[in-house]
Amino acid sequence: MEGWCEICHKWRALERHHVFNGAFRSKSETYGAVVEICRECHDDLHHRHPAKYKWLKREWRDRLMAWNDWSEEDFIREFGRYEW
């Protein structure tokens, strides 16, 4: 699939990225915490710029808390403790 990368905003082939992965992958899907990003940005998040990945997780934590009217404890109940 092609489209606008949600990080670099360039028109490219896109990959689906679950913001909260691992054990929380299905919850990311349920709550819409997924982004369509290009391969370069996907690699960046995991390998070259971990600070960008931390930013993305914080951004989505804040969005989910606002959208669902959650406290920090509510977020932790759904997605566990975070270290970012």
Tab-separated table of C-alpha atoms in Angstrom:
chain	number	residue	atom	x	y	z
A	1	MET	CA	0.000	0.000	0.000
A	2	GLU	CA	1.237	3.498	-0.773
A	3	GLY	CA	0.401	6.712	0.981
A	4	TRP	CA	1.724	9.495	3.183
A	5	CYS	CA	4.075	8.323	5.934
A	6	GLU	CA	2.750	9.537	9.290
A	7	ILE	CA	6.267	10.411	10.446
A	8	CYS	CA	8.232	11.852	7.516
A	9	HIS	CA	5.113	12.892	5.541
A	10	LYS	CA	6.537	11.577	2.251
A	11	TRP	CA	4.568	9.547	-0.313
A	12	ARG	CA	5.946	6.014	-0.042
A	13	ALA	CA	5.114	2.355	0.330
A	14	LEU	CA	3.731	1.991	3.860
A	15	GLU	CA	3.912	-0.580	6.635
A	16	ARG	CA	1.586	-0.891	9.598
A	17	HIS	CA	3.331	-0.234	12.909
A	18	HIS	CA	1.777	-1.063	16.286
A	19	VAL	CA	2.808	1.690	18.684
A	20	PHE	CA	2.668	-0.628	21.681
A	21	ASN	CA	4.048	-3.932	20.469
A	22	GLY	CA	4.853	-7.282	22.017
A	23	ALA	CA	2.219	-8.344	24.540
A	24	PHE	CA	0.235	-5.151	23.811
A	25	ARG	CA	0.058	-5.523	20.030
A	26	SER	CA	-3.609	-6.595	20.028
A	27	LYS	CA	-4.532	-3.742	22.385
A	28	SER	CA	-2.780	-1.309	20.029
A	29	GLU	CA	-5.025	-2.674	17.295
A	30	THR	CA	-8.148	-2.477	19.479
A	31	TYR	CA	-7.524	1.118	20.541
A	32	GLY	CA	-6.262	2.310	17.155
A	33	ALA	CA	-2.666	2.871	18.283
A	34	VAL	CA	-1.297	1.934	14.878
A	35	VAL	CA	0.458	4.139	12.353
A	36	GLU	CA	1.150	3.725	8.664
A	37	ILE	CA	4.814	4.524	8.098
A	38	CYS	CA	7.459	3.905	5.455
A	39	ARG	CA	10.202	1.288	5.850
A	40	GLU	CA	12.858	3.955	6.436
A	41	CYS	CA	10.937	5.495	9.352
A	42	HIS	CA	10.086	2.021	10.680
A	43	ASP	CA	13.791	1.114	10.750
A	44	ASP	CA	14.572	4.525	12.258
A	45	LEU	CA	12.216	3.927	15.168
A	46	HIS	CA	13.798	0.641	16.144
A	47	HIS	CA	17.434	0.952	15.190
A	48	ARG	CA	18.696	4.464	14.540
A	49	HIS	CA	16.562	6.829	16.606
A	50	PRO	CA	15.126	5.168	19.719
A	51	ALA	CA	14.308	8.635	21.114
A	52	LYS	CA	11.829	9.047	18.244
A	53	TYR	CA	10.176	5.764	19.255
A	54	LYS	CA	9.907	6.956	22.849
A	55	TRP	CA	8.332	10.178	21.594
A	56	LEU	CA	5.800	8.200	19.531
A	57	LYS	CA	4.814	6.070	22.531
A	58	ARG	CA	4.422	9.141	24.771
A	59	GLU	CA	2.375	10.874	22.078
A	60	TRP	CA	0.052	7.895	21.745
A	61	ARG	CA	-0.198	7.443	25.518
A	62	ASP	CA	-1.398	11.045	25.743
A	63	ARG	CA	-3.841	10.587	22.845
A	64	LEU	CA	-5.343	7.423	24.309
A	65	MET	CA	-5.665	9.001	27.734
A	66	ALA	CA	-7.468	12.022	26.234
A	67	TRP	CA	-9.712	10.043	23.859
A	68	ASN	CA	-10.756	7.575	26.560
A	69	ASP	CA	-10.786	10.019	29.473
A	70	TRP	CA	-8.230	7.814	31.237
A	71	SER	CA	-6.027	8.614	34.177
A	72	GLU	CA	-2.438	7.442	34.132
A	73	GLU	CA	-3.539	4.459	36.238
A	74	ASP	CA	-6.172	3.567	33.614
A	75	PHE	CA	-3.522	3.631	30.903
A	76	ILE	CA	-1.201	1.432	32.987
A	77	ARG	CA	-4.045	-1.012	33.598
A	78	GLU	CA	-4.454	-1.422	29.826
A	79	PHE	CA	-0.847	-1.181	28.610
A	80	GLY	CA	1.281	-1.850	31.663
A	81	ARG	CA	3.992	0.293	33.184
A	82	TYR	CA	6.145	2.133	30.766
A	83	GLU	CA	9.780	3.160	30.998
A	84	TRP	CA	9.911	5.770	28.289
